[in-house]
Amino acid sequence: MLQIENKELFGKVIADALAKVELTVTDTQTKKRWINAVSKAVVEIETNGVFMTWQDDEQALLIWSQKSNHIYSANGVCQCRAFAEKTPCFHRCAARLVRLYLQAENNPAPVKTQAEEMNDAPYLKNNGWTKAERVGGIRIN
Ligand SMILES: [Zn+2]
């Protein structure tokens, strides 16, 4: 049984997945299919998570489809008809979303110190150019 506890984190994973489709898929039809597959994966995870199990060893998501009564083991590949026809399937999307979600949940982004924040944003740093200068007795900065 699969249960998503951190909805906010899962939301971020979904947003990233949609952004990745947007940025990497150039063909409009394929893009539409992937976006539909991601949407379906989200709905399936939320409503039928009870029929899914994450397998850590294989980094695969087991999905029992009540519609076909098949069990699909999805990671990069899948056993469903859509995959055989080389079209996007929600099983693979669901597996990727769950993998990324679990990774993010197990490795939360480290909290940055102020100094590290500064290194990431050089414009926040005092670059030493603010020292007052005078030309002819008048401060010019
Ligand atoms: Zn599939």
Short mmCIF file of N, CA, C and O and ligand atoms in Angstrom, two decimals:
data_model
loop_
_atom_site.label_atom_id
_atom_site.label_comp_id
_atom_site.label_asym_id
_atom_site.label_seq_id
_atom_site.Cartn_x
_atom_site.Cartn_y
_atom_site.Cartn_z
N MET A 1 0.84 -1.19 0.00
CA MET A 1 0.00 0.00 0.00
C MET A 1 0.87 1.24 0.00
O MET A 1 1.83 1.35 0.74
N LEU A 2 0.52 2.13 -0.84
CA LEU A 2 1.30 3.36 -0.99
C LEU A 2 0.50 4.52 -0.43
O LEU A 2 -0.65 4.71 -0.76
N GLN A 3 1.16 5.28 0.45
CA GLN A 3 0.47 6.44 1.00
C GLN A 3 1.37 7.66 0.94
O GLN A 3 2.51 7.61 1.41
N ILE A 4 0.86 8.70 0.34
CA ILE A 4 1.62 9.94 0.25
C ILE A 4 1.26 10.78 1.46
O ILE A 4 0.12 11.21 1.61
N GLU A 5 2.24 10.97 2.34
CA GLU A 5 1.92 11.71 3.56
C GLU A 5 2.19 13.21 3.44
O GLU A 5 1.44 14.02 3.96
N ASN A 6 3.26 13.54 2.75
CA ASN A 6 3.62 14.94 2.61
C ASN A 6 3.08 15.49 1.28
O ASN A 6 3.73 15.44 0.25
N LYS A 7 1.84 15.99 1.33
CA LYS A 7 1.16 16.43 0.10
C LYS A 7 1.88 17.60 -0.55
O LYS A 7 1.89 17.73 -1.77
N GLU A 8 2.45 18.46 0.29
CA GLU A 8 3.14 19.63 -0.25
C GLU A 8 4.36 19.19 -1.07
O GLU A 8 4.59 19.66 -2.19
N LEU A 9 5.11 18.24 -0.51
CA LEU A 9 6.28 17.73 -1.20
C LEU A 9 5.87 17.01 -2.49
O LEU A 9 6.49 17.18 -3.54
N PHE A 10 4.80 16.24 -2.40
CA PHE A 10 4.31 15.52 -3.57
C PHE A 10 3.89 16.52 -4.66
O PHE A 10 4.16 16.32 -5.84
N GLY A 11 3.28 17.61 -4.22
CA GLY A 11 2.89 18.67 -5.16
C GLY A 11 4.09 19.23 -5.91
O GLY A 11 4.02 19.48 -7.10
N LYS A 12 5.19 19.39 -5.18
CA LYS A 12 6.42 19.90 -5.82
C LYS A 12 6.95 18.91 -6.85
O LYS A 12 7.39 19.30 -7.93
N VAL A 13 6.91 17.62 -6.48
CA VAL A 13 7.39 16.58 -7.40
C VAL A 13 6.54 16.58 -8.68
O VAL A 13 7.07 16.49 -9.79
N ILE A 14 5.23 16.76 -8.51
CA ILE A 14 4.33 16.79 -9.68
C ILE A 14 4.65 18.02 -10.55
O ILE A 14 4.76 17.91 -11.77
N ALA A 15 4.83 19.16 -9.89
CA ALA A 15 5.14 20.38 -10.64
C ALA A 15 6.44 20.22 -11.42
O ALA A 15 6.53 20.62 -12.59
N ASP A 16 7.44 19.59 -10.78
CA ASP A 16 8.72 19.36 -11.46
C ASP A 16 8.54 18.44 -12.66
O ASP A 16 9.14 18.64 -13.71
N ALA A 17 7.71 17.40 -12.48
CA ALA A 17 7.48 16.44 -13.56
C ALA A 17 6.82 17.14 -14.75
O ALA A 17 7.22 16.93 -15.90
N LEU A 18 5.83 17.98 -14.47
CA LEU A 18 5.15 18.69 -15.55
C LEU A 18 6.10 19.68 -16.23
O LEU A 18 6.09 19.81 -17.46
N ALA A 19 6.94 20.32 -15.42
CA ALA A 19 7.91 21.26 -16.00
C ALA A 19 8.88 20.51 -16.90
O ALA A 19 9.26 21.00 -17.96
N LYS A 20 9.28 19.30 -16.47
CA LYS A 20 10.23 18.52 -17.26
C LYS A 20 9.62 18.15 -18.62
O LYS A 20 10.28 18.23 -19.65
N VAL A 21 8.34 17.75 -18.60
CA VAL A 21 7.66 17.43 -19.87
C VAL A 21 7.66 18.68 -20.75
O VAL A 21 8.01 18.64 -21.93
N GLU A 22 7.29 19.79 -20.15
CA GLU A 22 7.20 21.05 -20.89
C GLU A 22 8.56 21.41 -21.53
O GLU A 22 8.62 21.84 -22.67
N LEU A 23 9.64 21.19 -20.78
CA LEU A 23 10.95 21.61 -21.25
C LEU A 23 11.63 20.61 -22.18
O LEU A 23 12.47 21.00 -22.98
N THR A 24 11.30 19.32 -22.05
CA THR A 24 12.07 18.33 -22.80
C THR A 24 11.33 17.70 -23.97
O THR A 24 11.95 17.15 -24.86
N VAL A 25 9.99 17.76 -23.96
CA VAL A 25 9.24 17.13 -25.05
C VAL A 25 8.86 18.19 -26.06
O VAL A 25 8.18 19.16 -25.72
N THR A 26 9.31 18.01 -27.30
CA THR A 26 9.07 19.06 -28.28
C THR A 26 7.81 18.78 -29.11
O THR A 26 7.12 19.70 -29.50
N ASP A 27 7.53 17.50 -29.34
CA ASP A 27 6.36 17.16 -30.15
C ASP A 27 5.07 17.42 -29.36
O ASP A 27 4.89 16.91 -28.25
N THR A 28 4.17 18.23 -29.93
CA THR A 28 2.96 18.65 -29.21
C THR A 28 2.09 17.47 -28.78
O THR A 28 1.60 17.43 -27.65
N GLN A 29 1.90 16.52 -29.70
CA GLN A 29 1.06 15.36 -29.39
C GLN A 29 1.66 14.52 -28.27
O GLN A 29 0.96 14.10 -27.35
N THR A 30 2.97 14.29 -28.35
CA THR A 30 3.65 13.50 -27.32
C THR A 30 3.59 14.22 -25.98
O THR A 30 3.37 13.61 -24.93
N LYS A 31 3.76 15.54 -26.04
CA LYS A 31 3.71 16.35 -24.82
C LYS A 31 2.35 16.19 -24.15
O LYS A 31 2.25 15.97 -22.95
N LYS A 32 1.30 16.27 -24.96
CA LYS A 32 -0.07 16.14 -24.44
C LYS A 32 -0.26 14.77 -23.77
O LYS A 32 -0.85 14.66 -22.70
N ARG A 33 0.28 13.73 -24.44
CA ARG A 33 0.14 12.38 -23.89
C ARG A 33 0.84 12.25 -22.55
O ARG A 33 0.33 11.62 -21.63
N TRP A 34 2.05 12.81 -22.47
CA TRP A 34 2.80 12.71 -21.21
C TRP A 34 2.08 13.47 -20.10
O TRP A 34 2.00 13.02 -18.97
N ILE A 35 1.56 14.65 -20.44
CA ILE A 35 0.86 15.45 -19.41
C ILE A 35 -0.39 14.70 -18.93
O ILE A 35 -0.66 14.63 -17.73
N ASN A 36 -1.11 14.07 -19.88
CA ASN A 36 -2.26 13.25 -19.48
C ASN A 36 -1.84 12.09 -18.61
O ASN A 36 -2.52 11.75 -17.63
N ALA A 37 -0.71 11.47 -18.97
CA ALA A 37 -0.22 10.32 -18.20
C ALA A 37 0.17 10.75 -16.78
O ALA A 37 -0.13 10.04 -15.81
N VAL A 38 0.81 11.92 -16.66
CA VAL A 38 1.18 12.42 -15.33
C VAL A 38 -0.08 12.69 -14.52
O VAL A 38 -0.20 12.27 -13.36
N SER A 39 -1.07 13.34 -15.14
CA SER A 39 -2.32 13.65 -14.43
C SER A 39 -3.01 12.37 -13.96
O SER A 39 -3.48 12.28 -12.83
N LYS A 40 -3.06 11.38 -14.85
CA LYS A 40 -3.71 10.12 -14.49
C LYS A 40 -2.94 9.45 -13.35
O LYS A 40 -3.54 8.90 -12.42
N ALA A 41 -1.60 9.52 -13.43
CA ALA A 41 -0.77 8.91 -12.39
C ALA A 41 -1.08 9.54 -11.03
O ALA A 41 -1.22 8.83 -10.03
N VAL A 42 -1.23 10.87 -11.01
CA VAL A 42 -1.52 11.56 -9.75
C VAL A 42 -2.87 11.09 -9.19
O VAL A 42 -2.98 10.75 -8.01
N VAL A 43 -3.88 11.04 -10.06
CA VAL A 43 -5.21 10.61 -9.61
C VAL A 43 -5.15 9.17 -9.10
O VAL A 43 -5.71 8.84 -8.05
N GLU A 44 -4.44 8.31 -9.85
CA GLU A 44 -4.36 6.90 -9.46
C GLU A 44 -3.64 6.73 -8.12
O GLU A 44 -4.06 5.93 -7.28
N ILE A 45 -2.56 7.49 -7.94
CA ILE A 45 -1.81 7.39 -6.69
C ILE A 45 -2.71 7.83 -5.53
O ILE A 45 -2.74 7.20 -4.47
N GLU A 46 -3.46 8.90 -5.76
CA GLU A 46 -4.30 9.42 -4.67
C GLU A 46 -5.51 8.55 -4.39
O GLU A 46 -5.94 8.45 -3.24
N THR A 47 -6.07 7.93 -5.42
CA THR A 47 -7.30 7.16 -5.17
C THR A 47 -7.06 5.65 -5.06
O THR A 47 -7.81 4.97 -4.38
N ASN A 48 -6.02 5.15 -5.75
CA ASN A 48 -5.79 3.70 -5.74
C ASN A 48 -4.43 3.31 -5.18
O ASN A 48 -3.90 2.24 -5.52
N GLY A 49 -3.89 4.18 -4.34
CA GLY A 49 -2.59 3.88 -3.73
C GLY A 49 -2.60 2.57 -2.97
O GLY A 49 -1.57 1.91 -2.81
N VAL A 50 -3.78 2.16 -2.54
CA VAL A 50 -3.92 0.91 -1.81
C VAL A 50 -3.54 -0.29 -2.70
O VAL A 50 -3.14 -1.34 -2.19
N PHE A 51 -3.60 -0.12 -4.01
CA PHE A 51 -3.24 -1.20 -4.94
C PHE A 51 -1.82 -1.04 -5.49
O PHE A 51 -1.47 -1.62 -6.51
N MET A 52 -1.02 -0.20 -4.83
CA MET A 52 0.34 0.03 -5.30
C MET A 52 1.35 -0.26 -4.19
O MET A 52 1.06 -0.01 -3.02
N THR A 53 2.51 -0.76 -4.59
CA THR A 53 3.58 -1.01 -3.62
C THR A 53 4.90 -0.59 -4.23
O THR A 53 5.21 -0.96 -5.37
N TRP A 54 5.66 0.17 -3.47
CA TRP A 54 6.97 0.57 -3.94
C TRP A 54 7.98 -0.51 -3.58
O TRP A 54 8.03 -0.97 -2.44
N GLN A 55 8.78 -0.94 -4.55
CA GLN A 55 9.81 -1.94 -4.30
C GLN A 55 11.16 -1.26 -4.34
O GLN A 55 11.66 -0.91 -5.42
N ASP A 56 11.70 -1.09 -3.17
CA ASP A 56 12.93 -0.33 -3.05
C ASP A 56 14.10 -1.00 -3.79
O ASP A 56 14.88 -0.33 -4.44
N ASP A 57 14.20 -2.33 -3.67
CA ASP A 57 15.30 -3.06 -4.30
C ASP A 57 15.35 -2.81 -5.80
O ASP A 57 16.40 -2.61 -6.38
N GLU A 58 14.21 -2.87 -6.41
CA GLU A 58 14.15 -2.74 -7.87
C GLU A 58 13.81 -1.33 -8.33
O GLU A 58 13.74 -1.07 -9.52
N GLN A 59 13.60 -0.45 -7.36
CA GLN A 59 13.20 0.92 -7.69
C GLN A 59 12.02 0.90 -8.66
O GLN A 59 11.99 1.63 -9.66
N ALA A 60 11.08 0.03 -8.35
CA ALA A 60 9.93 -0.12 -9.24
C ALA A 60 8.64 -0.02 -8.44
O ALA A 60 8.61 -0.30 -7.24
N LEU A 61 7.61 0.41 -9.12
CA LEU A 61 6.30 0.51 -8.50
C LEU A 61 5.43 -0.63 -9.02
O LEU A 61 5.27 -0.79 -10.22
N LEU A 62 4.91 -1.42 -8.08
CA LEU A 62 3.99 -2.47 -8.47
C LEU A 62 2.58 -1.88 -8.46
O LEU A 62 2.17 -1.29 -7.46
N ILE A 63 1.89 -2.04 -9.56
CA ILE A 63 0.54 -1.49 -9.66
C ILE A 63 -0.41 -2.62 -10.06
O ILE A 63 -0.24 -3.23 -11.11
N TRP A 64 -1.37 -2.86 -9.21
CA TRP A 64 -2.39 -3.85 -9.56
C TRP A 64 -3.52 -3.11 -10.23
O TRP A 64 -4.20 -2.29 -9.62
N SER A 65 -3.71 -3.38 -11.51
CA SER A 65 -4.79 -2.75 -12.24
C SER A 65 -6.06 -3.56 -12.06
O SER A 65 -6.11 -4.73 -12.44
N GLN A 66 -7.06 -2.94 -11.47
CA GLN A 66 -8.32 -3.66 -11.29
C GLN A 66 -9.05 -3.79 -12.61
O GLN A 66 -9.89 -4.67 -12.79
N LYS A 67 -8.74 -2.89 -13.53
CA LYS A 67 -9.41 -2.91 -14.82
C LYS A 67 -8.99 -4.15 -15.63
O LYS A 67 -9.82 -4.87 -16.15
N SER A 68 -7.69 -4.39 -15.69
CA SER A 68 -7.20 -5.51 -16.50
C SER A 68 -6.88 -6.73 -15.64
O SER A 68 -6.61 -7.80 -16.15
N ASN A 69 -6.87 -6.52 -14.31
CA ASN A 69 -6.45 -7.54 -13.36
C ASN A 69 -5.01 -7.99 -13.58
O ASN A 69 -4.64 -9.12 -13.25
N HIS A 70 -4.20 -7.12 -14.17
CA HIS A 70 -2.78 -7.40 -14.30
C HIS A 70 -2.03 -6.65 -13.21
O HIS A 70 -2.52 -5.64 -12.70
N ILE A 71 -0.85 -7.16 -12.90
CA ILE A 71 0.03 -6.40 -12.02
C ILE A 71 1.18 -5.89 -12.88
O ILE A 71 1.86 -6.67 -13.54
N TYR A 72 1.35 -4.59 -12.88
CA TYR A 72 2.43 -3.99 -13.65
C TYR A 72 3.55 -3.60 -12.71
O TYR A 72 3.31 -3.08 -11.62
N SER A 73 4.78 -3.89 -13.15
CA SER A 73 5.94 -3.47 -12.40
C SER A 73 6.62 -2.40 -13.23
O SER A 73 7.24 -2.70 -14.26
N ALA A 74 6.45 -1.16 -12.81
CA ALA A 74 6.94 -0.06 -13.65
C ALA A 74 8.15 0.61 -13.03
O ALA A 74 8.16 0.94 -11.85
N ASN A 75 9.18 0.76 -13.82
CA ASN A 75 10.22 1.74 -13.52
C ASN A 75 10.43 2.46 -14.85
O ASN A 75 9.55 3.18 -15.26
N GLY A 76 11.54 2.28 -15.53
CA GLY A 76 11.65 2.90 -16.86
C GLY A 76 10.84 2.16 -17.90
O GLY A 76 10.52 2.68 -18.95
N VAL A 77 10.51 0.91 -17.59
CA VAL A 77 9.75 0.09 -18.54
C VAL A 77 8.43 -0.33 -17.92
O VAL A 77 8.21 -0.14 -16.73
N CYS A 78 7.57 -0.89 -18.75
CA CYS A 78 6.28 -1.32 -18.24
C CYS A 78 5.80 -2.50 -19.10
O CYS A 78 6.33 -2.73 -20.18
N GLN A 79 4.83 -3.23 -18.59
CA GLN A 79 4.33 -4.39 -19.33
C GLN A 79 2.97 -4.12 -19.98
O GLN A 79 2.33 -5.02 -20.51
N CYS A 80 2.52 -2.87 -19.90
CA CYS A 80 1.17 -2.60 -20.41
C CYS A 80 1.17 -2.40 -21.92
O CYS A 80 2.22 -2.33 -22.56
N ARG A 81 -0.03 -2.31 -22.48
CA ARG A 81 -0.17 -2.18 -23.91
C ARG A 81 0.37 -0.85 -24.42
O ARG A 81 1.01 -0.79 -25.47
N ALA A 82 0.11 0.21 -23.67
CA ALA A 82 0.60 1.53 -24.09
C ALA A 82 2.12 1.51 -24.26
O ALA A 82 2.65 2.02 -25.25
N PHE A 83 2.81 0.88 -23.29
CA PHE A 83 4.26 0.82 -23.39
C PHE A 83 4.69 0.03 -24.62
O PHE A 83 5.62 0.41 -25.33
N ALA A 84 4.00 -1.09 -24.87
CA ALA A 84 4.32 -1.92 -26.04
C ALA A 84 4.14 -1.11 -27.32
O ALA A 84 4.86 -1.31 -28.30
N GLU A 85 3.19 -0.18 -27.28
CA GLU A 85 2.94 0.66 -28.45
C GLU A 85 3.77 1.94 -28.42
O GLU A 85 3.52 2.88 -29.17
N LYS A 86 4.73 1.96 -27.49
CA LYS A 86 5.66 3.09 -27.36
C LYS A 86 4.96 4.42 -27.08
O LYS A 86 5.37 5.47 -27.55
N THR A 87 3.87 4.35 -26.35
CA THR A 87 3.21 5.60 -25.96
C THR A 87 3.32 5.74 -24.44
O THR A 87 3.49 4.75 -23.73
N PRO A 88 3.23 6.97 -23.95
CA PRO A 88 3.36 7.20 -22.50
C PRO A 88 2.27 6.45 -21.73
O PRO A 88 1.14 6.36 -22.19
N CYS A 89 2.64 5.87 -20.60
CA CYS A 89 1.62 5.24 -19.76
C CYS A 89 1.72 5.82 -18.36
O CYS A 89 2.79 6.26 -17.93
N PHE A 90 0.59 5.82 -17.67
CA PHE A 90 0.58 6.42 -16.35
C PHE A 90 1.38 5.59 -15.35
O PHE A 90 1.85 6.11 -14.35
N HIS A 91 1.56 4.28 -15.65
CA HIS A 91 2.32 3.42 -14.72
C HIS A 91 3.74 3.95 -14.54
O HIS A 91 4.26 4.05 -13.44
N ARG A 92 4.36 4.26 -15.69
CA ARG A 92 5.74 4.76 -15.61
C ARG A 92 5.80 6.14 -14.95
O ARG A 92 6.70 6.43 -14.19
N CYS A 93 4.80 6.97 -15.25
CA CYS A 93 4.73 8.28 -14.59
C CYS A 93 4.58 8.11 -13.09
O CYS A 93 5.27 8.77 -12.31
N ALA A 94 3.69 7.21 -12.70
CA ALA A 94 3.45 6.99 -11.27
C ALA A 94 4.73 6.50 -10.60
O ALA A 94 5.10 6.96 -9.51
N ALA A 95 5.44 5.57 -11.27
CA ALA A 95 6.68 5.03 -10.69
C ALA A 95 7.71 6.14 -10.50
O ALA A 95 8.37 6.22 -9.46
N ARG A 96 7.81 7.02 -11.49
CA ARG A 96 8.79 8.11 -11.41
C ARG A 96 8.40 9.09 -10.31
O ARG A 96 9.25 9.51 -9.52
N LEU A 97 7.12 9.44 -10.25
CA LEU A 97 6.66 10.38 -9.23
C LEU A 97 6.93 9.82 -7.83
O LEU A 97 7.42 10.52 -6.95
N VAL A 98 6.62 8.54 -7.65
CA VAL A 98 6.80 7.93 -6.33
C VAL A 98 8.29 7.85 -5.99
O VAL A 98 8.70 8.16 -4.88
N ARG A 99 9.12 7.49 -6.97
CA ARG A 99 10.56 7.40 -6.72
C ARG A 99 11.11 8.77 -6.30
O ARG A 99 11.82 8.88 -5.29
N LEU A 100 10.76 9.80 -7.05
CA LEU A 100 11.28 11.14 -6.73
C LEU A 100 10.73 11.64 -5.40
O LEU A 100 11.44 12.28 -4.63
N TYR A 101 9.47 11.31 -5.13
CA TYR A 101 8.86 11.72 -3.87
C TYR A 101 9.59 11.06 -2.69
O TYR A 101 9.95 11.73 -1.73
N LEU A 102 9.82 9.77 -2.81
CA LEU A 102 10.48 9.05 -1.71
C LEU A 102 11.92 9.54 -1.52
O LEU A 102 12.39 9.69 -0.40
N GLN A 103 12.59 9.81 -2.64
CA GLN A 103 13.95 10.35 -2.55
C GLN A 103 13.95 11.69 -1.81
O GLN A 103 14.78 11.94 -0.95
N ALA A 104 13.01 12.55 -2.19
CA ALA A 104 12.95 13.88 -1.58
C ALA A 104 12.58 13.77 -0.10
O ALA A 104 13.08 14.51 0.74
N GLU A 105 11.72 12.80 0.21
CA GLU A 105 11.29 12.63 1.60
C GLU A 105 12.44 12.11 2.47
O GLU A 105 12.59 12.53 3.62
N ASN A 106 13.27 11.24 1.87
CA ASN A 106 14.39 10.69 2.64
C ASN A 106 15.59 11.61 2.70
O ASN A 106 16.42 11.50 3.59
N ASN A 107 15.72 12.50 1.73
CA ASN A 107 16.84 13.44 1.71
C ASN A 107 16.33 14.86 1.59
O ASN A 107 16.43 15.47 0.53
N PRO A 108 15.77 15.39 2.65
CA PRO A 108 15.28 16.77 2.56
C PRO A 108 16.42 17.73 2.26
O PRO A 108 17.56 17.48 2.66
N ALA A 109 16.12 18.77 1.52
CA ALA A 109 17.15 19.76 1.19
C ALA A 109 17.73 20.33 2.47
O ALA A 109 16.98 20.68 3.38
N PRO A 110 19.06 20.38 2.57
CA PRO A 110 19.65 20.90 3.81
C PRO A 110 19.30 22.37 4.02
O PRO A 110 19.17 23.12 3.07
N VAL A 111 19.15 22.72 5.27
CA VAL A 111 18.86 24.12 5.59
C VAL A 111 20.16 24.90 5.41
O VAL A 111 21.20 24.50 5.94
N LYS A 112 20.09 25.97 4.67
CA LYS A 112 21.31 26.72 4.37
C LYS A 112 21.59 27.77 5.43
O LYS A 112 20.68 28.38 5.97
N THR A 113 22.87 27.97 5.67
CA THR A 113 23.27 29.06 6.57
C THR A 113 23.22 30.36 5.77
O THR A 113 23.15 30.34 4.54
N GLN A 114 23.30 31.46 6.48
CA GLN A 114 23.25 32.75 5.79
C GLN A 114 24.43 32.89 4.82
O GLN A 114 24.27 33.39 3.71
N ALA A 115 25.61 32.41 5.26
CA ALA A 115 26.80 32.51 4.40
C ALA A 115 26.60 31.72 3.11
O ALA A 115 26.97 32.17 2.03
N GLU A 116 25.98 30.53 3.22
CA GLU A 116 25.74 29.72 2.02
C GLU A 116 24.73 30.39 1.09
O GLU A 116 24.87 30.35 -0.13
N GLU A 117 23.72 31.01 1.70
CA GLU A 117 22.74 31.75 0.90
C GLU A 117 23.44 32.85 0.11
O GLU A 117 23.15 33.07 -1.05
N MET A 118 24.38 33.52 0.75
CA MET A 118 25.14 34.61 0.12
C MET A 118 25.94 34.08 -1.06
O MET A 118 26.02 34.73 -2.10
N ASN A 119 26.53 32.89 -0.89
CA ASN A 119 27.33 32.32 -1.98
C ASN A 119 26.46 31.99 -3.18
O ASN A 119 26.90 32.05 -4.31
N ASP A 120 25.20 31.61 -2.90
CA ASP A 120 24.28 31.30 -3.99
C ASP A 120 23.76 32.56 -4.66
O ASP A 120 23.26 32.52 -5.76
N ALA A 121 23.82 33.66 -3.96
CA ALA A 121 23.30 34.92 -4.50
C ALA A 121 24.38 36.00 -4.34
O ALA A 121 24.34 36.79 -3.40
N PRO A 122 25.36 36.00 -5.24
CA PRO A 122 26.52 36.89 -5.10
C PRO A 122 26.13 38.37 -5.00
O PRO A 122 26.85 39.14 -4.39
N TYR A 123 24.97 38.72 -5.58
CA TYR A 123 24.58 40.13 -5.53
C TYR A 123 24.23 40.59 -4.13
O TYR A 123 24.10 41.78 -3.89
N LEU A 124 24.07 39.63 -3.20
CA LEU A 124 23.77 40.01 -1.82
C LEU A 124 25.04 40.33 -1.05
O LEU A 124 25.01 40.89 0.04
N LYS A 125 26.17 39.92 -1.64
CA LYS A 125 27.43 40.08 -0.93
C LYS A 125 27.92 41.52 -0.94
O LYS A 125 27.74 42.23 -1.93
N ASN A 126 28.56 41.88 0.13
CA ASN A 126 29.22 43.19 0.17
C ASN A 126 30.49 43.04 -0.66
O ASN A 126 31.40 42.29 -0.31
N ASN A 127 30.55 43.71 -1.78
CA ASN A 127 31.70 43.52 -2.64
C ASN A 127 32.83 44.51 -2.37
O ASN A 127 33.81 44.57 -3.08
N GLY A 128 32.67 45.33 -1.35
CA GLY A 128 33.73 46.24 -0.97
C GLY A 128 33.75 47.53 -1.77
O GLY A 128 34.63 48.37 -1.59
N TRP A 129 32.80 47.68 -2.66
CA TRP A 129 32.81 48.88 -3.50
C TRP A 129 32.02 50.03 -2.89
O TRP A 129 31.87 51.07 -3.49
N THR A 130 31.51 49.79 -1.69
CA THR A 130 30.63 50.81 -1.13
C THR A 130 31.38 51.82 -0.25
O THR A 130 30.78 52.70 0.31
N LYS A 131 32.69 51.63 -0.17
CA LYS A 131 33.48 52.56 0.63
C LYS A 131 33.33 54.00 0.08
O LYS A 131 33.41 54.21 -1.13
N ALA A 132 33.08 54.91 0.97
CA ALA A 132 32.84 56.28 0.52
C ALA A 132 34.07 56.87 -0.15
O ALA A 132 35.19 56.68 0.31
N GLU A 133 33.85 57.49 -1.24
CA GLU A 133 34.96 58.15 -1.93
C GLU A 133 34.65 59.63 -2.06
O GLU A 133 33.50 60.01 -2.25
N ARG A 134 35.66 60.39 -1.99
CA ARG A 134 35.45 61.83 -2.13
C ARG A 134 36.28 62.37 -3.28
O ARG A 134 37.42 61.99 -3.48
N VAL A 135 35.66 63.16 -4.04
CA VAL A 135 36.38 63.85 -5.10
C VAL A 135 36.17 65.33 -4.87
O VAL A 135 35.03 65.81 -4.86
N GLY A 136 37.24 66.00 -4.65
CA GLY A 136 37.13 67.46 -4.42
C GLY A 136 36.26 67.79 -3.23
O GLY A 136 35.48 68.73 -3.28
N GLY A 137 36.35 66.94 -2.17
CA GLY A 137 35.60 67.23 -0.96
C GLY A 137 34.13 66.83 -1.03
O GLY A 137 33.38 67.00 -0.08
N ILE A 138 33.70 66.24 -2.13
CA ILE A 138 32.29 65.84 -2.24
C ILE A 138 32.21 64.31 -2.30
O ILE A 138 32.91 63.69 -3.10
N ARG A 139 31.35 63.75 -1.48
CA ARG A 139 31.18 62.29 -1.48
C ARG A 139 30.44 61.89 -2.74
O ARG A 139 29.38 62.44 -3.06
N ILE A 140 31.03 60.93 -3.48
CA ILE A 140 30.41 60.56 -4.76
C ILE A 140 29.67 59.22 -4.73
O ILE A 140 29.18 58.77 -5.75
N ASN A 141 29.63 58.56 -3.60
CA ASN A 141 28.84 57.33 -3.58
C ASN A 141 28.19 57.13 -2.24
O ASN A 141 28.31 57.97 -1.36
ZN ZN B 1 2.32 1.01 -18.32
#
